[in-house]
Short mmCIF file of C-alpha atoms and ligand atoms in Angstrom, two decimals:
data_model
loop_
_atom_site.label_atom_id
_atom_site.label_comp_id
_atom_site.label_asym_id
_atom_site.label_seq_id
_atom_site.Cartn_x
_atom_site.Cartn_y
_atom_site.Cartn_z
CA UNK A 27 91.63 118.31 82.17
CA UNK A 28 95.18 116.89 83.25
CA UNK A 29 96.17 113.25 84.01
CA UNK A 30 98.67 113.72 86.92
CA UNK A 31 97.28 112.81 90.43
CA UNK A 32 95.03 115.23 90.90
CA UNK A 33 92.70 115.02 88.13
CA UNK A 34 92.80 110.94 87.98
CA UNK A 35 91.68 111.97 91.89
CA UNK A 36 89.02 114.22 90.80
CA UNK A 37 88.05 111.39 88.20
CA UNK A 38 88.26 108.70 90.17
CA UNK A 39 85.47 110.90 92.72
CA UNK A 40 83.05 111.91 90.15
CA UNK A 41 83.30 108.52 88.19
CA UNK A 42 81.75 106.94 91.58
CA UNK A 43 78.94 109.23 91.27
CA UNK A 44 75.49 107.53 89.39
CA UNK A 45 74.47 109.12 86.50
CA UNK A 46 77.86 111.58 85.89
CA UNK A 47 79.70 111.15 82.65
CA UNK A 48 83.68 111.46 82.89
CA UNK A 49 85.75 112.68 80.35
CA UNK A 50 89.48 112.87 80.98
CA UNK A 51 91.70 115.04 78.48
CA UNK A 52 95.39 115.35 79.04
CA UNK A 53 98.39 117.32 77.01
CA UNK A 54 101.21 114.40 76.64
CA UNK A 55 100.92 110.96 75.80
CA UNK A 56 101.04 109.52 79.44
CA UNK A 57 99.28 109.99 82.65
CA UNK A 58 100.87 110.79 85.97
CA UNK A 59 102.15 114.49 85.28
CA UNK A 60 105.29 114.85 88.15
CA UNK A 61 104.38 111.20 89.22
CA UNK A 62 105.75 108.97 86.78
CA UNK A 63 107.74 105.74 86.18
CA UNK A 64 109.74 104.67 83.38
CA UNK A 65 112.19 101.67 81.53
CA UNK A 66 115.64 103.53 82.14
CA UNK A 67 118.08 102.42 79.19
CA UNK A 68 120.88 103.50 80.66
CA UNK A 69 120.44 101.55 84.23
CA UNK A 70 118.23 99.07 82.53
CA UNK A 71 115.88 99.32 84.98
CA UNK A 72 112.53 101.21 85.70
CA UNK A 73 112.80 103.85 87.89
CA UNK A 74 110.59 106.61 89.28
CA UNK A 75 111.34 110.65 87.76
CA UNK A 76 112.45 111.27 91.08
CA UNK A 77 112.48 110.04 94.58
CA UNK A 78 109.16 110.35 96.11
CA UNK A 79 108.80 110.10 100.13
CA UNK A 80 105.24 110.19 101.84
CA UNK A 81 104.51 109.84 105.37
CA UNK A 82 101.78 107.69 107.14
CA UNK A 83 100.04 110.83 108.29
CA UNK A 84 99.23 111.56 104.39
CA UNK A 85 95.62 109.69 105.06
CA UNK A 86 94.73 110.71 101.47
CA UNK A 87 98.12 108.92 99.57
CA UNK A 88 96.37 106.00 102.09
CA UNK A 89 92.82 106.20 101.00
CA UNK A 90 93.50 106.94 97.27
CA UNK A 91 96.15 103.54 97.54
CA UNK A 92 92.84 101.44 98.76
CA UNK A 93 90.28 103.10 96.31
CA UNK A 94 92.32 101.38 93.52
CA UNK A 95 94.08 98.83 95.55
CA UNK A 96 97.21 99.10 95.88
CA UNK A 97 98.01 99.54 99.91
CA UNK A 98 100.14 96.00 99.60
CA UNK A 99 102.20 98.20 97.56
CA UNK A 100 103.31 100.92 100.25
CA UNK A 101 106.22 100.16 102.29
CA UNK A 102 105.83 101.74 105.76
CA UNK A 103 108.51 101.60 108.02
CA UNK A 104 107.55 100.03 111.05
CA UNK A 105 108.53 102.98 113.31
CA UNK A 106 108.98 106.92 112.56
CA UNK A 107 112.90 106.68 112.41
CA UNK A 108 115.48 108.31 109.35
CA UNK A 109 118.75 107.67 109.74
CA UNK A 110 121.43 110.29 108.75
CA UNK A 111 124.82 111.00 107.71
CA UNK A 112 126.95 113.99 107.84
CA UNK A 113 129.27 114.10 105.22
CA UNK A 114 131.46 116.10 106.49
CA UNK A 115 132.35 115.05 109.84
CA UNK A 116 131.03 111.55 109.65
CA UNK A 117 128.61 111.83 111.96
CA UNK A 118 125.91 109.09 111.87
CA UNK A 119 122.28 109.70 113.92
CA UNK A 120 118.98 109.15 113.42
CA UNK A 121 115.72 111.27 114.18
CA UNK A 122 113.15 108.78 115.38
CA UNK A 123 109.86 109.86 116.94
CA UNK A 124 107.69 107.27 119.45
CA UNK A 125 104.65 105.96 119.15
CA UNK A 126 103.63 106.49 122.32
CA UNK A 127 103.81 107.75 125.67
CA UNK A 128 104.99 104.27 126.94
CA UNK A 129 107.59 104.39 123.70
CA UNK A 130 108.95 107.78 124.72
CA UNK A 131 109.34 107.27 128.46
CA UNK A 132 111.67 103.83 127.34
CA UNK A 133 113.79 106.54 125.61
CA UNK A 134 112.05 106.31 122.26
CA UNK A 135 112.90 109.68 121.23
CA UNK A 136 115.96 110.25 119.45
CA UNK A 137 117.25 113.94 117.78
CA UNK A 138 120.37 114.96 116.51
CA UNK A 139 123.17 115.31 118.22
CA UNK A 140 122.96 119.26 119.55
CA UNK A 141 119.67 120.00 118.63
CA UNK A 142 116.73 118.64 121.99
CA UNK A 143 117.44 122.08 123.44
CA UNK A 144 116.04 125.02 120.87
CA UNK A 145 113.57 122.11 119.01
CA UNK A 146 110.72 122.95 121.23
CA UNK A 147 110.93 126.69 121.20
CA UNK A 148 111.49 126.29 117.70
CA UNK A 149 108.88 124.28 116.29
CA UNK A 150 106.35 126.30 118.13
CA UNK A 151 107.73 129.72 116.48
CA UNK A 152 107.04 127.79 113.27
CA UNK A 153 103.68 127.19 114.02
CA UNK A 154 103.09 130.74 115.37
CA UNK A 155 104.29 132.05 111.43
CA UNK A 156 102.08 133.75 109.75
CA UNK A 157 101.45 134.06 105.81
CA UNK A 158 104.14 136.47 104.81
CA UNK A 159 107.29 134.60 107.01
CA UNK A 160 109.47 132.74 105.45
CA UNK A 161 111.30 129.38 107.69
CA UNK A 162 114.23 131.53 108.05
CA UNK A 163 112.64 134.13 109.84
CA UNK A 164 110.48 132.35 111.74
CA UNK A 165 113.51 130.43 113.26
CA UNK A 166 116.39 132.61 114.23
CA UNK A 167 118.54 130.45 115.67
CA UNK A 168 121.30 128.99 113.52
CA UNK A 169 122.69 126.34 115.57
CA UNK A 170 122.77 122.30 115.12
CA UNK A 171 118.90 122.40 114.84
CA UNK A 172 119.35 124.42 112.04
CA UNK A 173 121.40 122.74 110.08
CA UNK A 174 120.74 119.46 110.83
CA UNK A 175 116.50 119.69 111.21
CA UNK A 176 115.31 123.24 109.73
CA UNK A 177 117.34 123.21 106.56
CA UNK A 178 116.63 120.09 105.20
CA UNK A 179 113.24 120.08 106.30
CA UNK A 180 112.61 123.01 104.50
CA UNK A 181 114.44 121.79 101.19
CA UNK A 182 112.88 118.44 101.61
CA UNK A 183 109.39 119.83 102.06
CA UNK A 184 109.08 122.92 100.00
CA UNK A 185 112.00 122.56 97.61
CA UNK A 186 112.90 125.81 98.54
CA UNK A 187 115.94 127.07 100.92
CA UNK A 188 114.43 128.06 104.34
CA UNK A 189 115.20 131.94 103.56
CA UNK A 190 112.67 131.85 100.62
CA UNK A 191 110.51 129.29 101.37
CA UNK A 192 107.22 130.52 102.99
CA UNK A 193 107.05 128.67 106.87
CA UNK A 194 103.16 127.99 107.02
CA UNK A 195 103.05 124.82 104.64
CA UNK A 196 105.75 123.42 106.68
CA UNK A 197 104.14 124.18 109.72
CA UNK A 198 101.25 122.59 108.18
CA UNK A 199 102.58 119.86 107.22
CA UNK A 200 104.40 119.47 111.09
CA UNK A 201 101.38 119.50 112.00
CA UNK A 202 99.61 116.67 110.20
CA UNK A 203 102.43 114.09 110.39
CA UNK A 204 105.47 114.87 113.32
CA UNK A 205 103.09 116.80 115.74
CA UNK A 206 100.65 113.71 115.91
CA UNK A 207 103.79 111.32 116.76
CA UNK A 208 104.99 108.42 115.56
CA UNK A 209 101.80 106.67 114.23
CA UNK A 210 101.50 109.66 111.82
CA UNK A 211 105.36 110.07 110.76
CA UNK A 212 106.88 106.64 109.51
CA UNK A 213 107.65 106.77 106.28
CA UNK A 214 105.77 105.39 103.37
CA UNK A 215 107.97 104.57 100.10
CA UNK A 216 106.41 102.87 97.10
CA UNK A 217 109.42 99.58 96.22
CA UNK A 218 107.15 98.70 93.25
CA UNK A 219 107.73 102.41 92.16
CA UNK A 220 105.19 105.38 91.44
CA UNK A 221 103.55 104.47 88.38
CA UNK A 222 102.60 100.78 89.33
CA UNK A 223 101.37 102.21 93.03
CA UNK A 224 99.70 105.72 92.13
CA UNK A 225 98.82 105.90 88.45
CA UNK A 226 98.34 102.51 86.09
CA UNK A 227 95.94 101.19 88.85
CA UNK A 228 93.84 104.11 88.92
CA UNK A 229 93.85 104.15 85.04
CA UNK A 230 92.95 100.66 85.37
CA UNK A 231 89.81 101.52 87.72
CA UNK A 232 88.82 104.22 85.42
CA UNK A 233 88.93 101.80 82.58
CA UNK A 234 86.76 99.44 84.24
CA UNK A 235 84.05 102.22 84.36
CA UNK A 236 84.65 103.20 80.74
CA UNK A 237 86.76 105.77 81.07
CA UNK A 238 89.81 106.59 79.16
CA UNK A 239 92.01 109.51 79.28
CA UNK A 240 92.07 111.40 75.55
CA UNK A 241 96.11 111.70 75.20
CA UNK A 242 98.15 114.73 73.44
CA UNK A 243 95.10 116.46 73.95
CA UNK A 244 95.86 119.96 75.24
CA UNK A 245 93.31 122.53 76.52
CA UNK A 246 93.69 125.16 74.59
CA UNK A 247 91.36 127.86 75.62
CA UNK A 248 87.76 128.53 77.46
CA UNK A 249 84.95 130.12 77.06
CA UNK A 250 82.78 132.06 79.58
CA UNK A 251 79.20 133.16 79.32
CA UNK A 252 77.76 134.77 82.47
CA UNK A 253 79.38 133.42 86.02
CA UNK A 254 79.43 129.97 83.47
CA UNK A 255 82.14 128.27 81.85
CA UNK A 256 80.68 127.85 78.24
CA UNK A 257 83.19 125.80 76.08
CA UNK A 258 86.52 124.39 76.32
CA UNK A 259 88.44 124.56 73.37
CA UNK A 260 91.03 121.85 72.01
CA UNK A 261 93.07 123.71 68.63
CA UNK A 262 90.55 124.13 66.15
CA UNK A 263 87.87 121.76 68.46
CA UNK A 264 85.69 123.79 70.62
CA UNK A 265 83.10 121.38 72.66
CA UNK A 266 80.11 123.54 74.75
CA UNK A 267 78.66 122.43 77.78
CA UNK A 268 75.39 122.00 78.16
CA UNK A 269 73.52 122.58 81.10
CA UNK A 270 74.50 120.02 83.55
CA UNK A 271 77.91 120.05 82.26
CA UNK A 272 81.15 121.13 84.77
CA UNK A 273 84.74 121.11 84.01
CA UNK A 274 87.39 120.76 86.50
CA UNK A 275 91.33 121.46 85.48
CA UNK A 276 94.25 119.81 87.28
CA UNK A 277 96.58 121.69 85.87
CA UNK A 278 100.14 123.03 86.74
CA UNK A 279 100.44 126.97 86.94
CA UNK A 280 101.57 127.95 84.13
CA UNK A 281 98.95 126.01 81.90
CA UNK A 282 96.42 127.67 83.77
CA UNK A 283 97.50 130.93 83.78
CA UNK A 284 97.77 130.55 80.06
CA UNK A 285 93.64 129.52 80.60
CA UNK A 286 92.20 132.06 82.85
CA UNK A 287 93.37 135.71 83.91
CA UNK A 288 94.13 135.89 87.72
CA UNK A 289 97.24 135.55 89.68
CA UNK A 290 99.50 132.39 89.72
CA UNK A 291 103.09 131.40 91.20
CA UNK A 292 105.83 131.92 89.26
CA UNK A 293 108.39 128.68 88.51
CA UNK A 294 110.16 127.32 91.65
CA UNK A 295 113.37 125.41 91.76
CA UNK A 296 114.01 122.77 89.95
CA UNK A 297 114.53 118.88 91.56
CA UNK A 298 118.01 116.64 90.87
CA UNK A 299 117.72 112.91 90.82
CA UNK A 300 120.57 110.90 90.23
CA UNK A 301 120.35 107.08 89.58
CA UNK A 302 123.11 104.67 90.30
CA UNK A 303 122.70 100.83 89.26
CA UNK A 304 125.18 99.13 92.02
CA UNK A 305 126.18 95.40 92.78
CA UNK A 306 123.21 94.34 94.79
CA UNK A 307 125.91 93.50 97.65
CA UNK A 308 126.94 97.08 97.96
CA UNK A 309 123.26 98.28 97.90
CA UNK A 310 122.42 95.91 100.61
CA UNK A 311 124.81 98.22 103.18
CA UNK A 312 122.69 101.07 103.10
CA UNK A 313 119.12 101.47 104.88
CA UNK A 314 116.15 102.09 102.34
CA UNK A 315 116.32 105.91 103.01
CA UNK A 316 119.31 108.10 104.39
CA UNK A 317 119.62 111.76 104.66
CA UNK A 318 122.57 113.19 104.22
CA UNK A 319 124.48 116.51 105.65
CA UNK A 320 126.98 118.84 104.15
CA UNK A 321 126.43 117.66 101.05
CA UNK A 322 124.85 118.22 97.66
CA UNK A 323 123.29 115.23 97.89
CA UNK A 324 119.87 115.44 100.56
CA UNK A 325 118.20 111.96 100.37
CA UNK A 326 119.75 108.57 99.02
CA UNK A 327 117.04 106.37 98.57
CA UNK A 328 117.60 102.39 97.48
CA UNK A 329 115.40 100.67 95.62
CA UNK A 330 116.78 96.74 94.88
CA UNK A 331 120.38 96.99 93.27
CA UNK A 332 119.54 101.25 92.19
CA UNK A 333 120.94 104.16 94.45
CA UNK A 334 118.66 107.25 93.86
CA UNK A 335 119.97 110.58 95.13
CA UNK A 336 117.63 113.48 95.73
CA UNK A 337 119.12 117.25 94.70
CA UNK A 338 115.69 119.54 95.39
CA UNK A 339 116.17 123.23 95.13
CA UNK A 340 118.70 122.52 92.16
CA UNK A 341 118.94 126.02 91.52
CA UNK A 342 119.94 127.13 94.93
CA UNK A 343 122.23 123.98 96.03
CA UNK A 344 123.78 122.66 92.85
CA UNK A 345 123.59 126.47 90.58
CA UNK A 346 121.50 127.18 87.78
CA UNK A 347 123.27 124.96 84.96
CA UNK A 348 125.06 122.26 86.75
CA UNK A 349 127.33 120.78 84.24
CA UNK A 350 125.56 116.85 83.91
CA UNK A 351 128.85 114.58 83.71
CA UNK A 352 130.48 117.13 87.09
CA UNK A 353 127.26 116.76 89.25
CA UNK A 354 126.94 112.83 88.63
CA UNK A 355 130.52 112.44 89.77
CA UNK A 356 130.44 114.73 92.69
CA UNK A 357 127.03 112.81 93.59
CA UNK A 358 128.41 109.53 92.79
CA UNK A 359 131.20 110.28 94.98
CA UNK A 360 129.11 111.25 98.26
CA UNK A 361 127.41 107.96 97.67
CA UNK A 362 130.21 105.95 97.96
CA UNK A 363 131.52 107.60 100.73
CA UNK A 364 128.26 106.66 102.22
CA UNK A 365 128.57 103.28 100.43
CA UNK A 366 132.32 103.34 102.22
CA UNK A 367 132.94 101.87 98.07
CA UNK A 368 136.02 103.04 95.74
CA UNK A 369 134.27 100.83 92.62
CA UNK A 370 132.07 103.30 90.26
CA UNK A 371 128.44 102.95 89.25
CA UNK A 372 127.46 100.34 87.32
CA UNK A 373 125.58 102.50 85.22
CA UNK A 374 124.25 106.39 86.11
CA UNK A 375 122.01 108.40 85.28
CA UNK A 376 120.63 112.04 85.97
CA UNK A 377 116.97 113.72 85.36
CA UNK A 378 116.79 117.21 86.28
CA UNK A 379 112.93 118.16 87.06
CA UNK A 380 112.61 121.65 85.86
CA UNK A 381 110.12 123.65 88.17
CA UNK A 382 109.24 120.66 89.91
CA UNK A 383 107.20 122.66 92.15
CA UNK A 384 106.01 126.36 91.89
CA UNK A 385 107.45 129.69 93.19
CA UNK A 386 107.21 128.55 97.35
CA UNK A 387 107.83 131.96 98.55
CA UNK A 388 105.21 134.19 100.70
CA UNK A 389 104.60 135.91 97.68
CA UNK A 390 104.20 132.63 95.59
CA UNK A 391 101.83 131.25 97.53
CA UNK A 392 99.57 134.36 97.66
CA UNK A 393 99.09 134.27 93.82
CA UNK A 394 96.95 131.33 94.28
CA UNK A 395 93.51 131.73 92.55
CA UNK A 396 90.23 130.97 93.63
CA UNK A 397 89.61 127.13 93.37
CA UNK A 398 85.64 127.84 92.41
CA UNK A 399 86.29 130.50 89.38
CA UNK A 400 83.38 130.11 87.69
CA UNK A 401 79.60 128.05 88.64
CA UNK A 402 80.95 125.28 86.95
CA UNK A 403 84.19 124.62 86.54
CA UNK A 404 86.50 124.04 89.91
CA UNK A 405 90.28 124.07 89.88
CA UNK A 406 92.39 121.24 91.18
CA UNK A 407 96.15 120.88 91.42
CA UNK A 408 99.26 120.13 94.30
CA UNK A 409 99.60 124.13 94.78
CA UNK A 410 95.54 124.61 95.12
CA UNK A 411 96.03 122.74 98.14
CA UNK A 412 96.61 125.65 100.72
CA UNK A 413 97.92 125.32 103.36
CA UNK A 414 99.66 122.61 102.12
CA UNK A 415 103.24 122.32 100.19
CA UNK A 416 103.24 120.82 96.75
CA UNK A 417 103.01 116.61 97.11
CA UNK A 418 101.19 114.01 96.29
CA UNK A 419 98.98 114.51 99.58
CA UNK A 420 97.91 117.95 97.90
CA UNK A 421 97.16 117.08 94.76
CA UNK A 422 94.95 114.00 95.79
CA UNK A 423 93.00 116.32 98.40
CA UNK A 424 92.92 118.88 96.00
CA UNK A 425 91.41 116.37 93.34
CA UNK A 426 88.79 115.05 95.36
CA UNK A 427 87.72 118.78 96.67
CA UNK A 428 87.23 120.02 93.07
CA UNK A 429 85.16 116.53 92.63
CA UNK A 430 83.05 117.57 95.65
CA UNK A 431 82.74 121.05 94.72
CA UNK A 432 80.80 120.29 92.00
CA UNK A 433 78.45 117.93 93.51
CA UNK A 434 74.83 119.13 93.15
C1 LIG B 518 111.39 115.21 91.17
C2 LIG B 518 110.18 115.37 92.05
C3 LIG B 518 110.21 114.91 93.35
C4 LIG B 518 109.08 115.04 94.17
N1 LIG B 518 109.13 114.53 95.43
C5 LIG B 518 107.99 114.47 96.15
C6 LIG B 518 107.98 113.81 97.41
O1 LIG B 518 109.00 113.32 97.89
N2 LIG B 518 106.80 113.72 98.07
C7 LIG B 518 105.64 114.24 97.56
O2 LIG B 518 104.59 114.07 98.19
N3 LIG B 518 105.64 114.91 96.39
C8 LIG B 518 106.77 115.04 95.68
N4 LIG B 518 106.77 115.68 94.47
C9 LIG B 518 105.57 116.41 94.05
C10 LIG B 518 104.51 115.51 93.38
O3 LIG B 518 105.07 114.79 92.32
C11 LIG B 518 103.42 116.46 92.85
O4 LIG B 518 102.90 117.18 93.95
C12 LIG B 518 102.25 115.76 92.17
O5 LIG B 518 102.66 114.76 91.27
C13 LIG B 518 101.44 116.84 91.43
O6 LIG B 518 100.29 116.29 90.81
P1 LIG B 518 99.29 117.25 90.04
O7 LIG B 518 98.26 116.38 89.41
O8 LIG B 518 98.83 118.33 90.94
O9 LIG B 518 100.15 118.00 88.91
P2 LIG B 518 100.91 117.40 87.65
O10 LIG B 518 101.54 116.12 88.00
O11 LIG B 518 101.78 118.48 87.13
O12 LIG B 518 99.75 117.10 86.58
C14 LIG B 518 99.22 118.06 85.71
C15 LIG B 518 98.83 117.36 84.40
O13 LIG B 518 98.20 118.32 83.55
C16 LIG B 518 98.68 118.10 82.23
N5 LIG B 518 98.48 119.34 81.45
C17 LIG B 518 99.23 120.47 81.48
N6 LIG B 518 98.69 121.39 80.65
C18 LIG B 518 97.58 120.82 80.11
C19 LIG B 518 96.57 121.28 79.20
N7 LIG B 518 96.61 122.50 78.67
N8 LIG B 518 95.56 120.42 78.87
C20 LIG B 518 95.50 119.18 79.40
N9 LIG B 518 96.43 118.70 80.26
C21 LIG B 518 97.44 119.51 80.62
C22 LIG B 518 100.15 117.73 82.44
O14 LIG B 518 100.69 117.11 81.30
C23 LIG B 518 100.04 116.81 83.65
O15 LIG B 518 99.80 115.48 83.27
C24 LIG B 518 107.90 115.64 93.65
C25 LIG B 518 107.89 116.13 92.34
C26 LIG B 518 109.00 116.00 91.54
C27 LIG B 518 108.95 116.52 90.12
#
């Protein structure tokens, strides 16, 4: 149940197994969930929902892009380098990690301006966290490092500002992508755009093997007999299991706690994306991705002749009900400050991801269920993923561990 990433994962798994029967069954009319792309009238163009950054140390976005063929889709930047802008001040740097030992002895390493000092001390503080800290208090210090590396990391990462957002998935996440060096921290974007690399490929492989997801089909209930899952239930449809029959749902929190009784996170913040079709001459003058500083804008990523900005933690950084026209002009006018432009948008447009990830507090990520609730039915999902944030990573490890969970 549920056609985002992490139950086309799970089917993708089981549907290699001989002899298992898949059925996929999801609520809407598309697959993809949070991962989707889309014909924008308004640019003219398709775009992603939102801007989507992986790294090269996500070794599942890797191995799920080869299962259905699509790793000559990723772009990966040739070396672990962002560049940045601070808004503000006009400060330009980039953070760029080597590759090697070689790479960092020829001066390979580059930080922020202010920050080589505390980073250290800093980062392993964040590691040291435990469950109830949030970023904030596991780094006190408030200096450039903080505003320049903790901040954003935190809002990047966990949607979340660093004084609510809990510090072990980013530690986590440090730790499978920046702490391994560069090899493991170049960034991966998807040029083609999320649907073509993720989703209508792996609908495509599922096809081949006779499987087709049942659209606007929404679980609706369960039934349990025993420590057994006994029948799902579609409106009026109920359908029992027999025997060798398991069930595995890949679904957001708040579906499931509609499902089963048992703890789940609340709503977290919502994500901003603002679109911008340019002249393709002005797009050309910025790099593919740039973070930027003092700003409401975070991330401006380009993508041919379209200019997508990246709000996350909406709530926290732009206020609970940003007026639509306002925040496209202020955003529009960081851009082409960045842009160094005077000319508007061709075109705009804004899509405001409501909860795009759940509650990422402490306390949110303790009302996580157990991912085994019943003999046969596992739960996948991005926040089932523990200790990792909500991402695309997540939900495809999370996928494939329900799909294992049930084998034999
Ligand atoms: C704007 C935005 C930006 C993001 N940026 C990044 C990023 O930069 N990097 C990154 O790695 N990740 C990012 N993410 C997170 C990433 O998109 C998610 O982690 C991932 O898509 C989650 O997949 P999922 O399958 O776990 O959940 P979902 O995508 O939510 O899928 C759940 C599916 O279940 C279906 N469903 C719900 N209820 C029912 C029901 N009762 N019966 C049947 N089906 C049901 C839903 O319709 C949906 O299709 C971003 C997310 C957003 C929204």
């Amino acid at each position: 149940m549920g056609a985002g990433l992490a139950g086309l994962a799970a089917a993708l798994h089981l549907s290699e197994r001989p002899g298992t029967e898949v059925v996929l069954h999801e609520a809407t009319a598309r697959a993809g969930g949070r991962c989707w792309s889309f014909h924008d009238s308004a640019l003219d163009r398709v775009i992603d929902n939102g801007n989507h950054l992986v790294l090269s140390g996500n070794a599942e976005v890797l191995d799920h892009c080869r299962r259905i063929g699509t790793s000559g889709l990723l772009a990966i930047a040739p070396r672990a380098e962002l560049p940045f802008l601070d808004l503000e001040t006009g400060a330009r740097w980039s953070l760029r990690l080597p590759a090697s030992l070689g790479e960092l002895l020829r001066g390979g390493l580059r930080l922020p301006p202010g920050t080589p000092l505390s980073l250290g001390p800093d980062a392993a503080r964040l590691m040291r966290a435990g469950p109830d800290a949030t970023v904030a208090q596991a780094i006190p210090g408030r200096g450039p490092a903080w505003t320049r590396i903790w901040e954003p990391l935190s809002l990047a990462v966990l949607n979340a500002p660093p004084d609510h957002a809990a510090a072990a998935p980013l530690a986590e996440v440090l730790r499978r992508t920046v702490l391994r060096g560069g090899t493991a921290s170049r960034p991966v974007t998807m040029p083609r755009g999320l649907g073509p690399t993720l989703v209508d490929p792996a609908l495509a492989r599922l096809a081949e093997r006779g499987i087709r997801p049942n659209y606007r089909r929404p679980l609706t209930g369960l039934a349990q007999k025993g420590d057994r899952l006994h029948a799902l239930r579609f409106g009026t449809e109920e359908i029992t299991l027999g025997p060798g029959d398991a069930a595995i749902l890949a679904l957001p929190p708040d579906a499931l706690g509609r499902l089963l009784d048992g703890p789940v996170p609340g709503p977290g913040q919502s994500i901003l994306n603002a679109h911008f079709r340019v002249p393709p001459a002005l797009a050309e003058r910025l790099p593919p991705i740039l973070g930027l500083i003092s700003s409401l804008s975070h991330w401006l990523f380009r993508r041919d002749d379209v200019l997508s900005v990246t709000v996350s933690a909406a709530e926290s950084c732009a206020g609970p009900r940003p007026d639509r026209d306002a925040t496209l002009e202020r955003i529009w006018r960081e851009v082409a400050r960045a842009a160094g432009t005077d000319a508007p948008p061709l075109a705009a447009r804004l899509i405001r991801a409501r909860a795009a990830t759940a509650d990422a507090s402490p306390a949110g990520r303790r009302a996580r269920p157990s991912t085994r609730p019943m003999a046969n039915l596992a739960l996948a999902g991005d926040w089932l993923a523990a200790p990792l944030p909500e991402t695309i990573e997540a939900a495809l490890i999370s996928g494939r561990a329900a799909a294992e969970a049930l084998d034999g």
